[in-house]
Every structure is written in structure tokens, then in C-alpha cells.
Coordinates of C-alpha atoms and ligand atoms in Angstrom, one line a residue:
A1 CA 26.6 16.6 -8.4
L2 CA 28.5 19.4 -9.6
A3 CA 32.6 18.1 -9.9
A4 CA 30.8 15.8 -11.1
R5 CA 31.0 17.3 -14.2
F6 CA 34.7 19.0 -14.7
P7 CA 36.8 16.3 -14.8
A8 CA 40.4 16.6 -14.6
P9 CA 42.4 19.0 -16.3
F10 CA 40.0 21.5 -15.8
R11 CA 41.7 24.0 -13.5
W12 CA 40.3 26.2 -10.6
S13 CA 41.5 29.1 -9.4
A14 CA 41.0 32.6 -7.3
A15 CA 42.6 36.0 -8.2
T16 CA 42.5 39.3 -6.3
S17 CA 44.6 42.5 -7.8
S18 CA 47.7 44.5 -6.7
F19 CA 46.3 47.9 -6.2
Q20 CA 43.4 46.5 -4.9
I21 CA 45.1 43.9 -1.6
E22 CA 49.0 44.8 -1.3
G23 CA 48.3 48.2 0.8
A24 CA 52.3 49.3 1.7
R25 CA 51.8 52.9 -1.5
R26 CA 55.2 54.2 0.1
G27 CA 57.8 52.7 0.8
D28 CA 60.6 50.5 -0.8
G29 CA 60.5 52.8 -3.9
R30 CA 57.5 53.0 -4.9
G31 CA 55.9 55.0 -7.6
R32 CA 52.6 56.5 -7.5
S33 CA 50.0 55.2 -9.8
I34 CA 46.9 56.6 -10.8
W35 CA 44.4 54.9 -7.9
D36 CA 47.2 56.6 -5.2
A37 CA 46.0 60.1 -6.7
Q38 CA 42.1 59.0 -6.7
V39 CA 41.9 57.7 -3.3
E40 CA 43.1 61.5 -2.6
V41 CA 40.2 63.1 -4.3
P42 CA 38.3 64.3 -1.2
D43 CA 35.0 62.3 -1.2
W44 CA 35.4 60.3 -4.1
V45 CA 36.2 57.4 -2.5
K46 CA 33.0 55.6 -0.5
D47 CA 33.5 55.2 2.5
G48 CA 37.3 56.8 2.2
A49 CA 39.2 54.1 1.9
T50 CA 42.4 54.9 0.9
A51 CA 43.9 50.6 0.1
E52 CA 45.6 50.7 2.9
P53 CA 46.2 48.9 5.2
G54 CA 43.7 46.2 3.6
P55 CA 44.3 43.0 3.1
D56 CA 48.0 44.3 3.0
S57 CA 49.2 41.6 1.3
Y58 CA 52.9 43.3 0.4
H59 CA 54.0 42.3 4.1
R60 CA 51.0 39.2 4.5
F61 CA 51.7 37.6 1.4
G62 CA 52.8 33.7 2.6
D63 CA 49.5 34.3 4.3
D64 CA 47.5 34.5 0.7
V65 CA 49.5 31.7 -0.2
A66 CA 48.6 29.0 3.0
L67 CA 45.0 30.5 2.0
L68 CA 45.6 29.7 -1.7
R69 CA 47.1 26.3 -1.0
G70 CA 44.1 25.3 1.7
L71 CA 41.9 25.9 -0.8
G72 CA 44.0 23.1 -3.2
V73 CA 43.3 25.2 -6.1
D74 CA 45.6 25.1 -9.3
R75 CA 46.9 28.7 -10.1
Y76 CA 46.5 32.1 -8.5
R77 CA 45.4 35.1 -10.4
F78 CA 47.2 37.8 -9.1
S79 CA 48.5 41.2 -10.7
L80 CA 51.9 43.1 -10.8
S81 CA 51.8 46.8 -9.9
W82 CA 53.5 49.4 -12.6
V83 CA 54.6 51.8 -9.9
R84 CA 56.4 49.3 -7.8
I85 CA 58.4 47.6 -10.9
Q86 CA 59.3 51.2 -12.8
P87 CA 57.8 53.9 -10.3
E88 CA 57.6 56.1 -13.0
G89 CA 56.9 54.5 -15.8
T90 CA 59.5 54.2 -17.8
G91 CA 64.3 53.5 -17.2
P92 CA 65.1 50.9 -14.9
A93 CA 63.8 48.7 -12.9
E94 CA 63.5 48.6 -8.9
P95 CA 64.7 45.9 -7.9
R96 CA 62.6 46.0 -4.1
G97 CA 59.3 45.7 -5.8
L98 CA 60.7 43.2 -8.6
D99 CA 62.2 41.5 -5.2
Y100 CA 58.5 41.3 -4.0
Y101 CA 56.5 40.0 -6.2
D102 CA 60.1 37.3 -6.6
R103 CA 59.4 35.9 -3.1
L104 CA 55.4 35.3 -4.4
V105 CA 56.4 33.7 -7.0
D106 CA 58.9 31.2 -5.5
A107 CA 56.1 31.0 -1.9
L108 CA 53.5 29.7 -4.9
L109 CA 55.0 27.1 -6.3
D110 CA 56.6 25.7 -3.1
A111 CA 52.5 25.2 -1.8
G112 CA 52.4 24.0 -5.5
V113 CA 50.3 27.1 -7.2
T114 CA 50.2 28.2 -10.2
P115 CA 51.4 31.8 -10.3
F116 CA 49.2 33.5 -12.9
P117 CA 50.0 36.8 -13.3
T118 CA 48.1 39.9 -15.0
L119 CA 50.9 42.4 -16.2
Y120 CA 48.3 45.2 -14.7
H121 CA 44.7 46.0 -13.4
W122 CA 44.1 49.0 -13.9
D123 CA 46.9 51.1 -11.4
H124 CA 49.2 52.5 -14.3
P125 CA 51.8 55.0 -13.1
Q126 CA 50.2 59.3 -12.9
A127 CA 53.7 60.3 -14.6
L128 CA 52.5 58.3 -17.5
E129 CA 48.9 59.4 -17.2
E130 CA 50.0 62.6 -17.3
A131 CA 51.2 62.4 -20.3
G132 CA 48.0 61.1 -22.3
G133 CA 47.8 57.8 -20.4
W134 CA 45.5 55.4 -22.9
L135 CA 44.0 58.1 -24.7
A136 CA 47.9 58.3 -26.2
R137 CA 49.7 55.0 -27.9
E138 CA 52.7 56.0 -26.1
M139 CA 51.2 53.7 -23.4
A140 CA 51.9 51.0 -25.6
D141 CA 55.2 51.4 -25.6
R142 CA 56.1 51.8 -21.9
F143 CA 53.6 49.1 -21.9
A144 CA 56.2 47.0 -23.4
D145 CA 59.2 48.4 -21.2
Y146 CA 57.5 47.2 -18.6
T147 CA 56.6 43.8 -19.6
Q148 CA 60.6 43.6 -20.8
L149 CA 61.8 44.0 -17.1
V150 CA 59.0 41.5 -15.8
I151 CA 60.3 38.7 -17.8
D152 CA 63.8 39.4 -17.7
R153 CA 63.3 38.5 -13.9
L154 CA 60.6 36.4 -13.2
G155 CA 60.2 34.6 -16.6
D156 CA 62.1 32.2 -15.6
R157 CA 60.0 30.6 -12.9
V158 CA 56.2 32.3 -14.4
H159 CA 55.0 30.7 -17.6
H160 CA 51.8 31.8 -17.8
W161 CA 50.1 34.9 -18.5
Y162 CA 47.3 37.6 -18.5
T163 CA 48.1 40.8 -20.3
L164 CA 46.2 44.0 -18.9
N165 CA 42.9 43.5 -16.8
E166 CA 39.5 44.4 -18.4
P167 CA 40.1 47.4 -20.9
V168 CA 36.7 48.2 -21.1
S169 CA 36.5 48.3 -17.6
M170 CA 39.3 51.2 -18.8
T171 CA 37.6 52.3 -21.3
L172 CA 33.9 53.3 -20.3
Q173 CA 34.5 53.4 -16.6
G174 CA 38.0 54.9 -16.1
Y175 CA 37.9 58.0 -19.5
G176 CA 34.3 57.4 -20.8
V177 CA 31.7 58.7 -17.3
G178 CA 34.4 58.6 -15.2
T179 CA 33.1 56.0 -11.5
L180 CA 36.6 54.4 -11.9
A181 CA 40.2 55.8 -12.6
P182 CA 41.1 58.2 -14.0
A183 CA 37.6 59.6 -13.7
R184 CA 37.1 61.6 -16.8
Q185 CA 34.1 61.6 -19.0
L186 CA 35.2 62.1 -22.2
V187 CA 32.4 59.7 -23.6
I188 CA 32.7 58.5 -27.1
E189 CA 36.8 61.0 -27.1
A190 CA 37.5 57.8 -24.4
L191 CA 37.7 55.1 -27.5
P192 CA 41.3 55.6 -28.6
T193 CA 41.5 54.2 -25.0
V194 CA 40.6 50.9 -26.4
H195 CA 43.1 50.6 -29.6
H196 CA 45.6 51.4 -27.5
Q197 CA 45.2 49.4 -24.7
L198 CA 44.8 46.7 -27.5
L199 CA 47.9 48.0 -29.1
A200 CA 49.9 47.4 -25.2
H201 CA 47.9 44.4 -25.5
G202 CA 49.6 42.9 -29.2
R203 CA 53.2 45.0 -28.0
A204 CA 52.6 42.5 -24.5
V205 CA 52.0 39.3 -26.7
Q206 CA 55.2 39.7 -29.1
V207 CA 58.1 40.8 -25.5
L208 CA 56.7 37.4 -23.5
R209 CA 56.7 35.2 -26.4
A210 CA 60.2 36.3 -26.6
G211 CA 61.0 35.5 -22.6
G212 CA 59.9 32.2 -23.7
A213 CA 56.6 32.3 -21.7
A214 CA 54.3 29.3 -22.3
E215 CA 50.4 30.3 -22.2
I216 CA 48.9 34.1 -22.3
G217 CA 45.7 35.6 -23.1
I218 CA 43.8 38.7 -22.4
P219 CA 41.1 39.3 -19.6
N220 CA 38.2 40.9 -20.6
N221 CA 34.7 41.5 -18.7
H222 CA 31.9 40.6 -20.7
T223 CA 28.2 41.0 -20.6
L224 CA 25.3 39.1 -22.2
V225 CA 22.8 41.8 -23.4
R226 CA 19.2 42.2 -22.6
A227 CA 17.0 44.2 -24.6
L228 CA 14.1 46.1 -22.1
R229 CA 11.0 46.4 -25.4
D230 CA 11.0 44.2 -28.7
D231 CA 11.5 47.8 -30.2
D232 CA 15.5 47.9 -28.5
G233 CA 17.4 45.8 -31.1
A234 CA 20.1 49.7 -31.6
A235 CA 19.8 49.9 -27.9
V236 CA 21.3 46.3 -27.7
A237 CA 23.1 46.3 -30.6
T238 CA 25.4 49.5 -30.1
Y239 CA 26.0 48.1 -26.0
D240 CA 27.1 45.0 -27.6
L241 CA 29.5 47.2 -29.6
L242 CA 31.1 49.2 -27.0
H243 CA 31.3 46.2 -24.1
N244 CA 32.3 42.9 -25.9
R245 CA 33.0 43.2 -29.8
I246 CA 34.9 46.9 -29.8
F247 CA 37.2 44.2 -27.4
A248 CA 37.1 41.0 -28.7
D249 CA 36.4 41.5 -32.4
P250 CA 40.0 43.0 -33.2
I251 CA 41.9 40.0 -30.7
L252 CA 40.1 37.5 -32.4
T253 CA 39.8 38.5 -35.7
G254 CA 41.9 40.3 -36.7
A255 CA 39.1 43.9 -37.3
Y256 CA 36.8 46.2 -35.4
P257 CA 33.6 46.3 -36.1
D258 CA 31.9 49.1 -38.8
L259 CA 31.8 51.5 -36.3
E260 CA 30.9 54.3 -38.6
M261 CA 27.5 52.1 -39.3
Y262 CA 27.0 53.2 -35.9
G263 CA 28.4 56.9 -36.2
L264 CA 31.4 56.5 -34.1
P265 CA 34.8 57.8 -34.6
P266 CA 37.0 55.8 -36.3
M267 CA 39.8 53.8 -34.1
P268 CA 43.7 55.6 -34.5
V269 CA 45.3 52.2 -36.5
H270 CA 47.8 51.9 -38.2
D271 CA 49.2 49.8 -40.9
G272 CA 50.6 46.9 -38.8
D273 CA 48.5 47.3 -35.0
L274 CA 45.3 44.6 -36.2
A275 CA 48.1 41.9 -36.8
L276 CA 49.3 42.5 -34.2
I277 CA 46.6 42.9 -31.7
S278 CA 45.3 39.5 -34.0
A279 CA 48.6 37.8 -32.9
P280 CA 47.5 34.1 -31.0
L281 CA 46.8 33.3 -27.6
D282 CA 46.5 30.3 -26.1
F283 CA 43.6 31.4 -24.1
Y284 CA 40.9 33.4 -24.4
G285 CA 39.9 35.4 -20.7
I286 CA 36.2 36.9 -19.6
N287 CA 35.8 37.7 -17.0
F288 CA 31.2 37.5 -16.3
Y289 CA 29.4 39.9 -13.3
N290 CA 25.5 39.9 -14.4
P291 CA 24.1 41.0 -18.1
T292 CA 23.0 43.8 -19.0
T293 CA 20.1 45.2 -20.0
V294 CA 18.7 48.4 -22.2
T295 CA 16.7 50.9 -23.7
Q296 CA 16.2 52.6 -26.1
A297 CA 18.1 56.7 -25.1
S298 CA 14.5 58.9 -23.6
S299 CA 16.5 62.4 -24.7
P300 CA 19.2 62.3 -27.6
G301 CA 22.6 62.1 -27.1
P302 CA 25.6 60.8 -28.9
L303 CA 24.7 57.0 -27.3
P304 CA 20.7 55.4 -28.2
F305 CA 20.5 53.5 -25.3
E306 CA 19.8 53.6 -21.3
I307 CA 21.3 50.6 -19.0
V308 CA 18.1 50.3 -16.8
P309 CA 17.4 47.1 -13.5
T310 CA 17.0 44.2 -14.9
P311 CA 13.4 42.4 -14.1
G312 CA 12.8 40.7 -11.4
L313 CA 15.8 39.3 -10.7
P314 CA 17.4 39.0 -7.5
V315 CA 20.9 40.9 -6.5
T316 CA 23.8 41.4 -5.2
G317 CA 25.2 43.8 -2.4
F318 CA 25.5 46.2 -5.4
G319 CA 21.4 46.7 -5.8
P320 CA 20.1 46.7 -8.9
E321 CA 22.9 46.8 -11.1
W322 CA 24.5 43.6 -10.4
P323 CA 21.5 41.1 -11.2
I324 CA 21.9 38.0 -9.9
D325 CA 21.4 36.3 -13.7
P326 CA 24.4 32.1 -14.0
A327 CA 21.9 31.6 -17.3
A328 CA 23.1 34.6 -19.1
L329 CA 26.6 32.5 -18.8
R330 CA 25.7 30.1 -20.0
E331 CA 24.2 32.1 -22.4
L332 CA 26.9 34.2 -23.4
L333 CA 29.6 31.8 -23.7
I334 CA 27.5 30.2 -25.9
D335 CA 27.4 33.1 -27.7
F336 CA 30.8 33.5 -27.9
R337 CA 30.8 30.6 -29.3
D338 CA 29.0 30.6 -32.0
R339 CA 30.3 33.9 -33.3
Y340 CA 34.1 33.7 -33.7
G341 CA 33.8 29.5 -34.6
A342 CA 37.4 28.8 -34.9
A343 CA 39.1 32.0 -33.9
L344 CA 38.2 31.4 -30.6
P345 CA 41.8 30.1 -29.1
P346 CA 40.3 28.0 -24.7
I347 CA 38.2 29.7 -22.9
V348 CA 39.6 30.7 -19.6
I349 CA 36.9 31.7 -16.7
G350 CA 39.2 35.1 -15.0
E351 CA 36.8 36.7 -13.0
N352 CA 33.0 35.4 -10.9
G353 CA 32.3 36.3 -8.2
A354 CA 29.8 38.6 -5.8
S355 CA 29.4 40.9 -3.0
F356 CA 27.6 40.5 -0.1
P357 CA 26.4 42.5 3.1
E358 CA 28.6 41.4 5.5
P359 CA 30.1 42.6 9.7
D360 CA 33.1 44.9 8.9
E361 CA 35.2 42.6 12.1
A362 CA 36.3 39.5 12.3
V363 CA 33.5 36.7 12.4
R364 CA 33.7 33.6 10.2
V365 CA 30.8 34.7 7.3
Q366 CA 28.2 31.6 6.8
D367 CA 27.8 33.3 3.4
D368 CA 25.1 31.1 1.6
D369 CA 24.9 34.0 -0.7
R370 CA 27.9 34.1 -1.8
I371 CA 27.7 30.2 -2.2
A372 CA 24.4 29.8 -4.6
Y373 CA 26.2 32.3 -6.8
L374 CA 29.4 30.5 -7.3
A375 CA 27.2 27.3 -8.0
G376 CA 24.4 28.5 -9.3
H377 CA 27.5 30.3 -12.6
I378 CA 30.2 27.1 -12.2
A379 CA 27.0 25.3 -13.3
A380 CA 26.5 27.5 -15.8
V381 CA 30.0 27.1 -17.1
A382 CA 29.1 22.9 -16.9
D383 CA 26.0 23.6 -19.3
A384 CA 27.8 25.5 -22.2
I385 CA 30.8 23.4 -22.0
E386 CA 28.4 20.5 -22.3
A387 CA 26.8 22.2 -25.0
G388 CA 30.4 22.2 -27.2
V389 CA 32.5 25.1 -26.2
D390 CA 35.5 24.9 -24.7
V391 CA 35.8 26.2 -21.6
R392 CA 39.7 25.1 -19.0
E393 CA 39.4 26.7 -16.1
Y394 CA 37.6 28.5 -13.3
T395 CA 38.8 31.7 -11.0
V396 CA 36.8 33.2 -8.9
W397 CA 36.4 36.4 -7.3
S398 CA 38.2 37.1 -5.4
L399 CA 40.3 35.0 -2.7
L400 CA 40.0 37.7 0.1
D401 CA 38.2 40.8 0.4
N402 CA 39.3 43.6 -0.9
F403 CA 39.3 47.3 -1.6
E404 CA 36.6 47.1 -4.5
W405 CA 37.3 51.4 -6.1
A406 CA 35.4 53.3 -5.6
E407 CA 33.7 51.7 -3.2
G408 CA 35.9 51.4 -0.7
F409 CA 35.7 47.9 1.9
T410 CA 32.2 48.5 1.5
Q411 CA 31.5 45.7 -1.2
R412 CA 32.8 42.2 0.5
F413 CA 34.0 39.9 -2.1
G414 CA 36.0 37.7 -0.6
L415 CA 36.0 33.2 0.3
V416 CA 38.6 35.4 3.5
H417 CA 36.9 37.7 5.6
V418 CA 39.2 39.9 6.1
D419 CA 39.2 43.1 8.5
Q420 CA 40.6 46.0 6.9
R421 CA 40.9 47.9 10.1
T422 CA 43.9 44.9 11.4
S423 CA 44.1 42.8 8.1
D424 CA 43.1 40.1 9.6
R425 CA 42.1 37.0 7.3
T426 CA 39.2 34.6 8.2
P427 CA 38.2 32.0 5.8
K428 CA 34.3 32.1 5.5
A429 CA 32.1 29.2 4.4
S430 CA 32.1 29.6 0.8
Y431 CA 35.8 28.7 0.9
D432 CA 35.2 25.6 2.7
W433 CA 32.5 25.1 0.3
Y434 CA 34.5 26.1 -3.1
R435 CA 38.3 24.0 -1.3
A436 CA 35.7 20.6 -1.3
L437 CA 33.8 21.5 -5.2
I438 CA 38.2 21.2 -6.3
R439 CA 39.0 18.7 -3.8
E440 CA 35.9 16.3 -5.6
A441 CA 37.1 17.2 -9.4
H442 CA 40.7 16.5 -8.7
A443 CA 40.0 13.1 -6.5
Ligands
LIG501 C1 36.4 43.6 -12.0 C2 37.5 43.6 -11.5 C3 37.9 43.0 -10.3 C4 36.7 43.6 -9.0 C5 36.0 43.4 -9.2 C6 34.3 43.0 -8.7 O1 35.4 43.9 -13.1 O2 38.4 43.5 -12.5 O3 38.9 44.0 -9.9 O4 36.6 45.3 -8.6 O5 35.0 43.4 -11.0

């Protein structure tokens, strides 16, 4: 059986993020984030959703905690909203924002679920974006100050931390091609955002360590890059560099890959930056959804690759963009171990999951396709562990159907169905399936 391949102390978790579940964008001193600005751009979000009410977890976090307790997860990965805690990104804390996370943390601890927050999941203050956002080196200083406010208030009860969620998505989608906020289309000019996010990570690690944190890591999105044709080697190497290595190499080895060799500009590195960025971590977070197939670009441009649909695979609710290929996760984990060797700390799967078309109104969903997706990927993790990769935790994205960024409420990833107008929560068949798996693994 699947569960028997994961003897304790392997940990099971579920994840959400602040902007995607909290709703309540105004009030209690909350400031404006880049996502508040983005959802107000006419016709930008697919269904016009503004993330409200959605799951409304700002008011209904008690329901979330009850669902987590019922599921039997070891830990809950949620994120802190920078603009609830420090509305403009500078200056003192907003106590009402911190009070919210204080209550959530206490409720989790009462329920026997370890709080495992992410400091930042893409929703930085709009005021800081106007000062350059991640293109500005000063963002790392702001992030360190924000982290200090957080640890001062929560550090007595929260000991496990993720720093920045998926810096690759912020760089490539947020600043490179504009499919996530702040929706810039800078292509190659987006690259300094890599270094400034990694610097912010390094600064946050310092602050968290000084504040007594027990376990710190960074979750990045990683993909297995495949060639469409035999002669696509250069396209594969370049995409692998931009999606995977440009983030993982400096964190794990203290050096950027040779960017010049790929015709890319150097990173804005100052003395001491790489030592900070590569400070030892307790785990490395890998968020995995799908492999990526690339081919040589058909027309000359700054980048020598094109992303193409992976032929012959089933797909999720996103269509050909998100093929289903659990074996790619096994291969990716083994590649990581082979590539980084002893430099690789234990791995935590920080996100994995899939969306499928499901009804909007509150109903019990028999989501067999999601169960198959999760079972396949969890088995792939077991394969990797049996091949000698040190994986300690698996996290489902997501506990709840939520606001899926540019897709609004049209893509549902939850173990729990949410009616986004009433915020009613209804566990899906996958919730019961995951609960049974966890119970068996813990037995
Ligand atoms: C990840 C994000 C998460 C969610 C899932 C589907 O890249 O971290 O917020 O959107 O994709």
C-alpha cells in the first residue's frame, strides 16, 4: 500500500496562501498589495474575480483549522500577508494584522497542527512596487525589517518557516512575461529580481535564526525540462538554467551558473551577497506541478527556446499547459540529488496538486482525477526516497479551492470545495482519501 512506503516521521501537510484565501481586502489597517492593484485592472483576471469573498479565511480561519484537524495533517503551510502586518512596507507593525496570525497560530497549536508559515507568497506592498519592487536592491532591506516584525510577535510559538514562495514565478511570470502581478514584461531585464529575492531570502534567514527559528527553508517551483526533438539540447539547457539552476545553484552552492555562456547579463552581486544567500538551510522546498517540454525558438530573439505542449500526456484543468506526468517528479528529485549531492539539505515537497473542472455551487465533488493525480505523485516521491533521495514531507496544494491568480476562481485545486460567493466549505472525495492515507501512514 502507498502509506506503508512512508513510515513515520514522514510528515503530511496542506497549503494555502494569504491573498488566495483571506478575502477581507479592506479594514483592520490592511494596506494595498500588488495583487490588490492587479485585480482592479479591468479584464485582467479571467472571470473578473477580486479574491472576495472567496474562502474568506480572514473571518473563517476557525473552519480551516477544523478541516486541518479532521484531515490529520502534521503541519499547515499558510502565508502571512505583508500588507496586513506592515501596510506600506516600511515603519511599525499594524497590530491588528499581527493579531490575526496570532489567533490562527494559537488555533492551529490547539488543534495539534504545527504552523508552518511562508513569510511571503507574492503579495508585497504596492508602495514598495512603486519604489522598484524586486528590481530594487532595497527590497531585501525592507524584507528583513518585515521579517523582524513577524518573528518578534510569532517567534515564541512558530519555529518552522518558509521564506519566499517560488521566486522563479515572480521573476519569469511577474516581471518577465507579465502573467502574474506586477505584470511587467521585461523579459531579460527581469533578471535582477532573481538576485534581489534571493538576497531577501538570505537576510530573512539571518533574522529568523537570530529569533530562534528551528527550521528554515525556501520553496521554489521546479520543473523537469524535456526536449521536443533530439537537437533541442541548447533550448533545454537554457530553460533549465532560467527555471531551475539560476535559483537553486546560488542557494545550494553559493555561485550562479555561468550566465555569460548563455548570453545573459551578470547578476548585480555585491561582496558578501552569495555567502548570505547560501547560508545553510534545514530543508529545501520543491513545489512541483508538471514537466516542461521545450524546443528551439522558431524565430530569433533574446531567448533560444519555446515552451510547447508535452505530447501524449493527460492534462489538468489548465489544458496542455499542465500535463500530468508523475514520473517527472521522481526524475526531478533524483536529478536534484545527483546535481547537488551533499550540498542538498533534506527536501520538503512544498506544493503539489491539480485543478479540474468542478461546479461552482456547494456540492460534494467525487474528484477521482485529483485522487489519481495525488496518488501518482506521492508514489513518485516514494520511488525517489527508495532511490536514496532524502524527502521528509509532502504538501498538497491546496487545502481549499481559492483565488488562482489570473485565472480567478475558475481553477479549483482544493481538497475542500469552496462556493466562492457564500464561502461554504464542502470536503471533496480527495479530502477523505488524503485523510485515510495520513492515518495509515501514522499508524
Ligand atoms: C503555485 C503557486 C500557488 C498556486 C499553485 C497552483 O505556483 O505557488 O500559489 O497558484 O501554483
